[in-house]
CSV table of C-alpha atoms (C1' of nucleotides) in Angstrom, one decimal:
chain,number,residue,atom,x,y,z
X,1,MET,CA,3.7,-89.4,-63.8
X,2,PRO,CA,3.4,-86.4,-63.1
X,3,GLY,CA,3.1,-83.9,-65.8
X,4,GLY,CA,1.3,-81.2,-65.7
X,5,ARG,CA,1.6,-77.3,-66.7
X,6,PRO,CA,4.1,-75.6,-65.7
X,7,ARG,CA,4.3,-73.0,-63.9
X,8,SER,CA,4.9,-69.3,-65.4
X,9,PHE,CA,6.6,-67.6,-62.1
X,10,ASP,CA,9.3,-67.7,-60.3
X,11,ALA,CA,8.1,-68.8,-57.7
X,12,ASP,CA,11.0,-67.4,-55.4
X,13,THR,CA,10.8,-63.5,-57.1
X,14,ALA,CA,6.7,-63.4,-56.6
X,15,LEU,CA,8.1,-63.3,-52.9
X,16,ASP,CA,10.3,-60.9,-53.1
X,17,ARG,CA,7.2,-58.7,-54.9
X,18,ALA,CA,4.7,-59.5,-51.9
X,19,LEU,CA,7.4,-58.6,-49.5
X,20,GLU,CA,7.6,-55.3,-51.5
X,21,VAL,CA,4.2,-54.2,-50.7
X,22,PHE,CA,3.6,-56.1,-47.7
X,23,TRP,CA,6.8,-53.7,-46.0
X,24,ARG,CA,5.5,-50.9,-47.8
X,25,HIS,CA,1.8,-50.7,-47.1
X,26,GLY,CA,1.6,-53.1,-44.1
X,27,TYR,CA,-0.3,-56.0,-44.2
X,28,GLU,CA,-3.9,-54.5,-43.2
X,29,GLY,CA,-2.9,-51.8,-45.8
X,30,THR,CA,-2.0,-54.5,-47.9
X,31,SER,CA,-5.2,-56.0,-50.2
X,32,LEU,CA,-4.9,-59.0,-52.8
X,33,THR,CA,-4.7,-56.9,-55.6
X,34,ASP,CA,-2.4,-54.9,-54.5
X,35,LEU,CA,-0.3,-58.3,-54.0
X,36,THR,CA,-1.3,-59.9,-57.5
X,37,ALA,CA,0.0,-56.5,-59.3
X,38,ALA,CA,2.7,-56.6,-57.9
X,39,MET,CA,3.9,-60.6,-58.5
X,40,GLY,CA,2.1,-60.4,-62.1
X,41,ILE,CA,0.0,-63.5,-60.5
X,42,ASN,CA,-3.9,-64.1,-60.6
X,43,LYS,CA,-5.1,-64.6,-57.1
X,44,PRO,CA,-6.2,-68.4,-57.8
X,45,SER,CA,-2.2,-68.9,-58.8
X,46,LEU,CA,-1.5,-66.9,-55.9
X,47,TYR,CA,-3.8,-69.4,-53.2
X,48,ALA,CA,-2.6,-72.4,-55.1
X,49,ALA,CA,1.5,-71.8,-54.4
X,50,PHE,CA,1.6,-69.7,-51.1
X,51,GLY,CA,-2.0,-70.4,-49.7
X,52,ASN,CA,-4.0,-67.3,-48.2
X,53,LYS,CA,-2.8,-63.7,-47.0
X,54,GLU,CA,-1.7,-65.8,-43.6
X,55,GLU,CA,0.9,-68.1,-44.8
X,56,LEU,CA,2.0,-65.6,-47.2
X,57,PHE,CA,2.2,-63.2,-45.0
X,58,ALA,CA,4.4,-65.7,-43.2
X,59,LYS,CA,6.4,-66.7,-46.2
X,60,VAL,CA,7.3,-63.3,-46.7
X,61,LEU,CA,8.7,-62.9,-42.7
X,62,ALA,CA,10.4,-65.4,-43.4
X,63,ARG,CA,12.1,-64.6,-46.2
X,64,TYR,CA,12.6,-60.8,-44.9
X,65,LEU,CA,14.1,-62.6,-41.5
X,66,ASP,CA,16.8,-63.7,-43.9
X,67,GLY,CA,17.1,-61.2,-46.7
X,68,PRO,CA,17.3,-58.0,-45.5
X,69,GLY,CA,16.7,-58.4,-42.1
X,70,ALA,CA,19.7,-60.6,-42.3
X,71,TYR,CA,23.0,-59.0,-40.0
X,72,SER,CA,20.7,-59.1,-37.1
X,73,ALA,CA,22.0,-62.8,-36.6
X,74,GLU,CA,25.1,-61.9,-38.7
X,75,ALA,CA,26.2,-59.2,-35.9
X,76,LEU,CA,26.4,-61.7,-33.2
X,77,ASP,CA,29.4,-62.9,-34.9
X,78,ALA,CA,31.2,-60.0,-34.4
X,79,PRO,CA,34.6,-60.7,-31.9
X,80,THR,CA,33.6,-57.3,-29.5
X,81,CYS,CA,30.2,-56.4,-28.2
X,82,ARG,CA,31.1,-52.9,-29.0
X,83,GLU,CA,30.6,-54.4,-32.3
X,84,VAL,CA,27.8,-56.1,-32.2
X,85,LEU,CA,26.2,-53.6,-31.0
X,86,GLU,CA,27.1,-51.5,-33.4
X,87,ARG,CA,27.0,-53.4,-36.4
X,88,LEU,CA,23.0,-54.0,-34.6
X,89,VAL,CA,22.6,-50.3,-34.4
X,90,HIS,CA,24.0,-49.4,-37.6
X,91,GLY,CA,21.9,-52.3,-39.2
X,92,ALA,CA,18.4,-51.6,-38.4
X,93,VAL,CA,19.2,-47.8,-39.9
X,94,ASP,CA,20.4,-49.2,-42.6
X,95,LEU,CA,17.6,-50.9,-43.2
X,96,THR,CA,14.7,-49.3,-41.8
X,97,ALA,CA,15.5,-46.5,-43.7
X,98,GLY,CA,17.1,-48.1,-47.1
X,99,GLN,CA,17.6,-45.5,-50.6
X,100,ASN,CA,15.8,-48.5,-52.2
X,101,THR,CA,13.9,-50.6,-50.2
X,102,PRO,CA,10.7,-49.2,-47.7
X,103,HIS,CA,11.1,-47.5,-44.3
X,104,GLY,CA,10.5,-48.6,-41.5
X,105,CYS,CA,11.1,-51.9,-40.6
X,106,LEU,CA,8.4,-55.4,-42.0
X,107,CYS,CA,8.9,-56.4,-38.1
X,108,VAL,CA,7.9,-53.4,-36.8
X,109,THR,CA,4.8,-52.4,-38.5
X,110,SER,CA,3.2,-55.7,-38.6
X,111,VAL,CA,2.9,-55.6,-34.5
X,112,HIS,CA,1.2,-52.6,-35.5
X,113,ALA,CA,-1.6,-54.8,-37.9
X,114,ARG,CA,-4.3,-55.6,-35.2
X,115,GLY,CA,-7.6,-55.4,-36.5
X,116,PRO,CA,-9.2,-58.6,-36.3
X,117,ASP,CA,-7.9,-60.6,-39.6
X,118,ALA,CA,-4.3,-59.6,-38.3
X,119,HIS,CA,-4.2,-62.0,-35.3
X,120,ALA,CA,-1.6,-64.2,-36.4
X,121,VAL,CA,0.3,-62.3,-39.1
X,122,ARG,CA,0.7,-60.2,-35.1
X,123,GLN,CA,1.9,-63.0,-33.5
X,124,ASP,CA,4.1,-64.2,-35.9
X,125,ALA,CA,6.0,-61.0,-36.2
X,126,VAL,CA,6.5,-60.7,-31.9
X,127,ALA,CA,7.8,-64.3,-31.7
X,128,ALA,CA,10.5,-64.1,-34.8
X,129,ARG,CA,11.5,-60.8,-32.7
X,130,LYS,CA,11.3,-62.3,-29.2
X,131,ALA,CA,14.4,-64.7,-31.0
X,132,GLY,CA,15.8,-61.9,-32.5
X,133,GLU,CA,16.0,-61.0,-28.7
X,134,ALA,CA,17.2,-64.6,-27.3
X,135,ALA,CA,19.3,-64.6,-29.1
X,136,LEU,CA,21.4,-61.3,-28.3
X,137,ARG,CA,20.2,-61.9,-25.0
X,138,ARG,CA,22.8,-64.9,-25.2
X,139,ARG,CA,25.3,-63.6,-27.0
X,140,LEU,CA,26.2,-60.3,-24.3
X,141,GLU,CA,26.1,-63.8,-21.6
X,142,GLN,CA,29.1,-65.3,-23.0
X,143,ALA,CA,30.9,-62.2,-24.0
X,144,ALA,CA,33.7,-61.5,-22.1
X,145,ASP,CA,34.1,-57.9,-22.4
X,146,LEU,CA,30.9,-56.9,-21.0
X,147,PRO,CA,30.9,-53.2,-19.7
X,148,SER,CA,30.6,-54.1,-15.5
X,149,ARG,CA,27.5,-52.4,-15.3
X,150,TYR,CA,25.3,-54.1,-17.7
X,151,GLU,CA,23.6,-57.0,-17.7
X,152,PRO,CA,23.4,-59.4,-20.6
X,153,ALA,CA,19.4,-59.5,-20.5
X,154,ALA,CA,18.6,-56.4,-19.9
X,155,LEU,CA,20.6,-53.9,-22.4
X,156,ALA,CA,19.6,-56.9,-24.9
X,157,ALA,CA,16.2,-55.5,-24.9
X,158,LEU,CA,17.5,-51.7,-24.5
X,159,VAL,CA,19.0,-52.8,-27.8
X,160,HIS,CA,16.0,-53.9,-29.3
X,161,THR,CA,14.1,-50.7,-28.5
X,162,ILE,CA,15.8,-49.2,-29.1
X,163,CYS,CA,16.5,-50.2,-33.1
X,164,ASP,CA,12.8,-50.5,-32.3
X,165,GLY,CA,12.6,-46.6,-31.7
X,166,ILE,CA,15.0,-46.1,-34.8
X,167,ALA,CA,12.2,-47.9,-37.4
X,168,VAL,CA,9.5,-46.1,-36.5
X,169,GLN,CA,11.7,-43.1,-36.7
X,170,ALA,CA,12.2,-44.4,-40.2
X,171,ALA,CA,8.9,-45.3,-40.6
X,172,ALA,CA,7.7,-41.9,-39.6
X,173,GLY,CA,9.7,-39.9,-42.0
X,174,ARG,CA,13.4,-39.3,-40.6
X,175,GLY,CA,16.3,-39.5,-42.9
X,176,HIS,CA,19.0,-42.1,-43.0
X,177,ASP,CA,21.7,-39.8,-42.1
X,178,GLU,CA,20.1,-38.3,-39.2
X,179,LEU,CA,19.2,-42.3,-38.2
X,180,ARG,CA,23.0,-42.7,-38.2
X,181,GLN,CA,23.9,-39.8,-35.2
X,182,ILE,CA,21.2,-40.7,-33.6
X,183,GLY,CA,22.6,-44.3,-33.3
X,184,ASP,CA,25.6,-43.2,-33.2
X,185,LEU,CA,24.9,-40.8,-30.6
X,186,ALA,CA,22.6,-43.9,-28.7
X,187,LEU,CA,25.7,-46.0,-29.1
X,188,ARG,CA,28.0,-43.5,-27.6
X,189,ALA,CA,25.7,-42.9,-24.9
X,190,LEU,CA,25.6,-47.1,-24.1
X,191,LEU,CA,29.5,-48.3,-23.8
X,192,ASP,CA,31.5,-44.6,-23.4
E,1,MET,CA,-34.9,-19.8,-33.3
E,2,PRO,CA,-32.9,-22.5,-33.4
E,3,GLY,CA,-34.2,-26.3,-31.6
E,4,GLY,CA,-34.5,-29.1,-32.7
E,5,ARG,CA,-34.0,-32.6,-31.1
E,6,PRO,CA,-31.4,-32.7,-28.6
E,7,ARG,CA,-28.6,-34.7,-28.8
E,8,SER,CA,-28.6,-38.1,-26.9
E,9,PHE,CA,-25.0,-38.5,-26.0
E,10,ASP,CA,-22.5,-36.5,-24.8
E,11,ALA,CA,-20.2,-35.6,-27.3
E,12,ASP,CA,-16.4,-36.3,-25.2
E,13,THR,CA,-17.6,-39.4,-24.0
E,14,ALA,CA,-18.2,-40.6,-27.0
E,15,LEU,CA,-15.1,-39.9,-28.7
E,16,ASP,CA,-12.9,-41.7,-25.8
E,17,ARG,CA,-15.3,-44.9,-26.9
E,18,ALA,CA,-13.9,-44.0,-30.1
E,19,LEU,CA,-10.4,-43.5,-28.5
E,20,GLU,CA,-10.1,-46.6,-27.0
E,21,VAL,CA,-11.6,-48.8,-30.3
E,22,PHE,CA,-8.8,-46.7,-32.1
E,23,TRP,CA,-6.3,-47.2,-29.3
E,24,ARG,CA,-6.6,-51.2,-29.0
E,25,HIS,CA,-7.2,-51.4,-32.9
E,26,GLY,CA,-5.2,-49.8,-34.8
E,27,TYR,CA,-7.2,-46.7,-37.6
E,28,GLU,CA,-6.7,-49.3,-39.8
E,29,GLY,CA,-8.4,-52.2,-38.0
E,30,THR,CA,-11.4,-50.2,-36.3
E,31,SER,CA,-14.5,-50.6,-38.7
E,32,LEU,CA,-16.8,-48.1,-38.4
E,33,THR,CA,-19.5,-50.9,-36.8
E,34,ASP,CA,-16.9,-50.9,-33.9
E,35,LEU,CA,-16.9,-47.9,-33.8
E,36,THR,CA,-20.8,-47.0,-33.3
E,37,ALA,CA,-21.3,-50.2,-31.4
E,38,ALA,CA,-18.5,-48.6,-28.9
E,39,MET,CA,-20.0,-45.6,-29.5
E,40,GLY,CA,-23.2,-45.6,-28.6
E,41,ILE,CA,-24.0,-44.0,-31.8
E,42,ASN,CA,-25.5,-44.9,-35.2
E,43,LYS,CA,-23.7,-44.0,-38.4
E,44,PRO,CA,-25.6,-41.1,-39.8
E,45,SER,CA,-24.8,-39.6,-35.6
E,46,LEU,CA,-21.7,-39.7,-35.5
E,47,TYR,CA,-20.6,-38.6,-39.6
E,48,ALA,CA,-22.9,-35.7,-38.3
E,49,ALA,CA,-21.2,-35.4,-35.3
E,50,PHE,CA,-17.7,-35.6,-35.7
E,51,GLY,CA,-17.6,-35.7,-40.2
E,52,ASN,CA,-16.4,-39.4,-41.9
E,53,LYS,CA,-13.6,-41.7,-40.3
E,54,GLU,CA,-10.9,-39.8,-41.1
E,55,GLU,CA,-12.3,-36.3,-39.3
E,56,LEU,CA,-13.1,-38.7,-36.3
E,57,PHE,CA,-9.4,-40.3,-36.0
E,58,ALA,CA,-8.6,-36.2,-36.0
E,59,LYS,CA,-10.1,-35.5,-32.8
E,60,VAL,CA,-10.2,-38.4,-31.6
E,61,LEU,CA,-6.0,-38.1,-31.7
E,62,ALA,CA,-6.2,-34.9,-30.4
E,63,ARG,CA,-8.4,-36.0,-27.3
E,64,TYR,CA,-5.8,-38.3,-27.3
E,65,LEU,CA,-3.2,-35.7,-27.0
E,66,ASP,CA,-4.1,-33.9,-24.5
E,67,GLY,CA,-5.8,-36.8,-22.5
E,68,PRO,CA,-3.3,-40.0,-21.7
E,69,GLY,CA,-0.6,-37.6,-23.7
E,70,ALA,CA,-0.3,-34.8,-22.2
E,71,TYR,CA,2.6,-36.2,-19.6
E,72,SER,CA,4.4,-35.3,-23.2
E,73,ALA,CA,4.5,-31.4,-22.7
E,74,GLU,CA,4.2,-31.2,-18.9
E,75,ALA,CA,7.4,-33.0,-18.2
E,76,LEU,CA,8.7,-29.9,-20.3
E,77,ASP,CA,8.1,-27.9,-17.2
E,78,ALA,CA,10.5,-30.2,-13.8
E,79,PRO,CA,13.1,-27.9,-13.5
E,80,THR,CA,16.0,-30.0,-14.3
E,81,CYS,CA,17.3,-31.6,-17.5
E,82,ARG,CA,17.6,-35.0,-16.1
E,83,GLU,CA,13.6,-34.8,-14.6
E,84,VAL,CA,12.3,-33.8,-17.6
E,85,LEU,CA,13.8,-36.8,-19.4
E,86,GLU,CA,12.9,-39.0,-16.7
E,87,ARG,CA,8.9,-37.8,-16.7
E,88,LEU,CA,9.2,-38.2,-20.2
E,89,VAL,CA,10.4,-42.4,-19.9
E,90,HIS,CA,8.4,-42.6,-17.1
E,91,GLY,CA,5.6,-41.2,-19.1
E,92,ALA,CA,6.1,-43.8,-22.4
E,93,VAL,CA,5.6,-46.4,-20.2
E,94,ASP,CA,3.1,-45.5,-18.0
E,95,LEU,CA,0.6,-44.6,-21.2
E,96,THR,CA,1.6,-47.4,-23.1
E,97,ALA,CA,1.6,-50.2,-20.8
E,98,GLY,CA,-1.0,-49.4,-18.6
E,99,GLN,CA,-3.3,-52.3,-16.7
E,100,ASN,CA,-6.8,-50.1,-18.2
E,101,THR,CA,-5.7,-48.9,-21.2
E,102,PRO,CA,-4.8,-50.8,-24.4
E,103,HIS,CA,-0.8,-51.4,-25.0
E,104,GLY,CA,0.6,-49.4,-27.1
E,105,CYS,CA,0.7,-45.8,-28.4
E,106,LEU,CA,-1.9,-44.4,-30.6
E,107,CYS,CA,0.6,-42.2,-31.7
E,108,VAL,CA,3.8,-44.5,-33.5
E,109,THR,CA,0.6,-47.5,-33.6
E,110,SER,CA,-0.5,-44.4,-36.5
E,111,VAL,CA,1.8,-44.0,-38.1
E,112,HIS,CA,2.4,-47.6,-39.8
E,113,ALA,CA,-1.0,-47.8,-41.2
E,114,ARG,CA,0.4,-47.4,-44.5
E,115,GLY,CA,-2.9,-48.0,-46.4
E,116,PRO,CA,-4.2,-46.4,-49.3
E,117,ASP,CA,-7.1,-44.4,-47.2
E,118,ALA,CA,-4.7,-43.6,-44.3
E,119,HIS,CA,-2.5,-41.2,-45.5
E,120,ALA,CA,-4.1,-38.4,-43.7
E,121,VAL,CA,-4.6,-40.2,-41.0
E,122,ARG,CA,-0.5,-41.0,-41.0
E,123,GLN,CA,0.2,-37.6,-41.3
E,124,ASP,CA,-0.8,-36.0,-38.4
E,125,ALA,CA,0.1,-38.3,-36.1
E,126,VAL,CA,3.8,-37.4,-38.2
E,127,ALA,CA,2.9,-33.3,-37.4
E,128,ALA,CA,2.4,-34.7,-33.9
E,129,ARG,CA,5.5,-36.4,-33.4
E,130,LYS,CA,7.7,-33.5,-34.7
E,131,ALA,CA,5.7,-30.8,-32.4
E,132,GLY,CA,6.4,-33.1,-29.3
E,133,GLU,CA,9.8,-33.2,-30.8
E,134,ALA,CA,10.4,-30.0,-31.2
E,135,ALA,CA,9.0,-28.6,-28.0
E,136,LEU,CA,11.6,-30.8,-26.3
E,137,ARG,CA,14.3,-29.8,-28.4
E,138,ARG,CA,13.5,-26.0,-27.4
E,139,ARG,CA,13.3,-26.7,-23.6
E,140,LEU,CA,16.8,-28.3,-23.8
E,141,GLU,CA,18.5,-25.6,-25.7
E,142,GLN,CA,17.3,-23.3,-22.7
E,143,ALA,CA,18.6,-26.0,-20.4
E,144,ALA,CA,20.9,-24.9,-17.4
E,145,ASP,CA,22.2,-27.9,-16.6
E,146,LEU,CA,22.8,-30.0,-19.9
E,147,PRO,CA,25.5,-32.5,-19.8
E,148,SER,CA,27.9,-30.6,-22.5
E,149,ARG,CA,28.2,-33.7,-24.6
E,150,TYR,CA,24.2,-32.7,-25.5
E,151,GLU,CA,23.3,-31.0,-28.3
E,152,PRO,CA,19.5,-30.5,-27.2
E,153,ALA,CA,18.6,-32.0,-31.0
E,154,ALA,CA,21.0,-34.9,-30.8
E,155,LEU,CA,19.5,-35.5,-27.6
E,156,ALA,CA,15.6,-34.8,-28.6
E,157,ALA,CA,15.9,-37.0,-31.5
E,158,LEU,CA,17.3,-39.7,-29.2
E,159,VAL,CA,14.5,-39.2,-26.0
E,160,HIS,CA,11.9,-39.4,-28.1
E,161,THR,CA,12.7,-42.5,-30.0
E,162,ILE,CA,13.7,-44.5,-27.4
E,163,CYS,CA,10.3,-43.7,-26.4
E,164,ASP,CA,9.0,-44.8,-29.1
E,165,GLY,CA,11.0,-48.1,-29.2
E,166,ILE,CA,8.7,-48.2,-25.4
E,167,ALA,CA,6.0,-47.9,-27.4
E,168,VAL,CA,6.9,-50.8,-29.7
E,169,GLN,CA,7.6,-53.0,-26.8
E,170,ALA,CA,4.3,-52.8,-25.6
E,171,ALA,CA,2.6,-53.1,-28.3
E,172,ALA,CA,4.7,-56.0,-28.5
E,173,GLY,CA,3.4,-57.9,-25.2
E,174,ARG,CA,6.4,-56.1,-23.2
E,175,GLY,CA,5.1,-55.3,-19.6
E,176,HIS,CA,4.8,-52.6,-18.0
E,177,ASP,CA,7.4,-53.5,-15.1
E,178,GLU,CA,10.1,-55.0,-17.4
E,179,LEU,CA,9.6,-51.8,-19.4
E,180,ARG,CA,10.3,-49.4,-16.7
E,181,GLN,CA,13.4,-51.6,-16.4
E,182,ILE,CA,14.7,-50.8,-19.5
E,183,GLY,CA,13.9,-46.9,-19.5
E,184,ASP,CA,15.7,-47.1,-16.4
E,185,LEU,CA,18.7,-47.7,-17.6
E,186,ALA,CA,18.3,-45.9,-19.9
E,187,LEU,CA,18.1,-43.1,-18.4
E,188,ARG,CA,21.5,-43.9,-16.4
E,189,ALA,CA,23.9,-44.8,-19.9
E,190,LEU,CA,22.4,-41.7,-20.6
E,191,LEU,CA,22.8,-39.5,-17.9
E,192,ASP,CA,25.1,-40.7,-15.5
V,1,DC,C1',-50.9,-26.1,-30.2
V,2,DA,C1',-48.9,-25.5,-35.1
V,3,DA,C1',-44.6,-24.2,-37.6
V,4,DG,C1',-39.5,-25.1,-38.0
V,5,DT,C1',-34.9,-27.8,-36.5
V,6,DT,C1',-32.5,-31.0,-35.7
V,7,DT,C1',-31.4,-35.8,-34.2
V,8,DT,C1',-32.6,-40.2,-34.8
V,9,DT,C1',-33.5,-44.7,-36.7
V,10,DT,C1',-33.9,-47.7,-40.3
V,11,DA,C1',-32.5,-49.5,-44.6
V,12,DC,C1',-30.1,-49.0,-48.0
V,13,DC,C1',-26.4,-48.0,-52.1
V,14,DT,C1',-21.6,-48.7,-53.9
V,15,DA,C1',-16.6,-50.5,-54.3
V,16,DT,C1',-14.0,-54.0,-52.0
V,17,DC,C1',-12.6,-57.0,-49.5
V,18,DG,C1',-10.3,-62.1,-49.0
V,19,DG,C1',-11.7,-66.5,-51.3
V,20,DT,C1',-13.2,-69.9,-54.8
V,21,DA,C1',-15.8,-72.7,-58.8
V,22,DC,C1',-15.0,-73.7,-63.3
V,23,DG,C1',-13.5,-74.2,-67.7
V,24,DT,C1',-8.9,-73.5,-70.7
V,25,DT,C1',-4.3,-74.2,-71.8
V,26,DA,C1',0.3,-76.3,-71.7
V,27,DC,C1',3.2,-79.4,-70.3
V,28,DC,C1',4.7,-84.8,-69.3
V,29,DT,C1',4.6,-89.5,-69.9
V,30,DC,C1',3.3,-93.4,-72.8
I,1,DG,C1',-0.8,-88.8,-80.9
I,2,DA,C1',-3.8,-89.6,-76.7
I,3,DG,C1',-4.5,-88.8,-72.1
I,4,DG,C1',-3.0,-87.9,-67.5
I,5,DT,C1',-2.2,-83.9,-65.1
I,6,DA,C1',-1.2,-79.3,-63.1
I,7,DA,C1',-1.5,-74.0,-63.5
I,8,DC,C1',-3.2,-70.6,-66.0
I,9,DG,C1',-7.2,-66.9,-66.6
I,10,DT,C1',-12.3,-64.7,-66.2
I,11,DA,C1',-16.2,-65.4,-64.1
I,12,DC,C1',-17.8,-65.0,-60.0
I,13,DC,C1',-19.3,-65.4,-54.8
I,14,DG,C1',-20.8,-64.1,-49.9
I,15,DA,C1',-19.3,-60.1,-46.8
I,16,DT,C1',-18.4,-56.5,-45.1
I,17,DA,C1',-15.8,-51.8,-45.7
I,18,DG,C1',-17.3,-46.5,-45.8
I,19,DG,C1',-21.3,-43.7,-45.9
I,20,DT,C1',-26.1,-41.6,-47.6
I,21,DA,C1',-31.7,-40.9,-48.5
I,22,DA,C1',-35.0,-40.4,-46.1
I,23,DA,C1',-38.5,-41.0,-43.1
I,24,DA,C1',-40.0,-40.7,-37.8
I,25,DA,C1',-39.2,-38.8,-33.3
I,26,DA,C1',-38.2,-34.7,-29.6
I,27,DC,C1',-36.8,-30.2,-29.4
I,28,DT,C1',-37.6,-24.9,-29.5
I,29,DT,C1',-39.6,-21.2,-30.7
I,30,DG,C1',-44.5,-18.4,-31.7
DNA sequence: CAAGTTTTTTACCTATCGGTACGTTACCTC
DNA sequence: GAGGTAACGTACCGATAGGTAAAAAACTTG
């Protein structure tokens, strides 16, 4: 029964192109023209495949979270508390100051999209951030080796705050190696 | 010789209104209509008094830095190293999660304005951030009580990173009291 | 009061924004 | 091959973006 002209582009690679653009220029700094140019499709194709700009961004954010941002969940599988935090901090540095990717974190830049049309987008980013922190808190609650001076919730919040700071620094132009040193210093202060 | 119609508004209070709007909605999320409405003047008056949107923002940023942001420079006058860092961190919490001001830091949100028309604005913000960190580094270099495990430059960078993280958390909706606890935990980890 | 100066107001400019109507093209099924 | 279906390209929509031209209004100086 179905038929119809087949799609001339791959939806996943198109999403990856959109991710690159949103990541580099932010939600508000990205126009539909930027998107269609990068994705290699026209506006009607974009709308048919992904909905409007907001919905496209939601799909892009999801792809970001379980692509480049997947380290954040995977870090929780590390055996020791120290290793979990190391992987989170080092992962944040690598993600936000990578060589072949835009600088900064999509989830952090999107929190700062505060124009009238960016409400939904900001909410999406805030929700993703809350989920990530809650996961870390649960991991720390069940840790046998958490230093006794820390409450899980408080440490989880602080670690996420430090990772946010790293993302800001990366977005402001600080390079990977310098950020790595900052991260290591933070880890030492927290755990030694 | 000079004469002319007198200005019907006060330039400084108009700047304060513009600051409130830019702070709340970001550079890219703020339109000239938003600005003129908040400032109580029309566009031609705005252009005559402050130049274009970019120049207005630069003036607003300067006003922000030595108004709400002045704590950052004043903190350096504290007698002890610990007190300097305390005042910086607590100041960041109060600034970014204040009751009567928008949440977040203008300087941090502006780093995330990455659209095509926001180049100059982003550069302004980055420059202000660099200056602030350099001032802290110099203060720590001349400190007699800097814990020996720290290099001044590295600690300055880390403290500013933590303050950036606090600003992000505030922009994402975390409240003042929670942020204060996060800041105190960071201070304890750094200095105890 | 007249001349000169500066601000204010209104109305408008072009470019671009996100989003869509519509006719054409390419495919599958019969 | 004919008919149905879905994506394609083009050309367009109203709204709004940042920015400005020009005349009316309010002041100072002579």
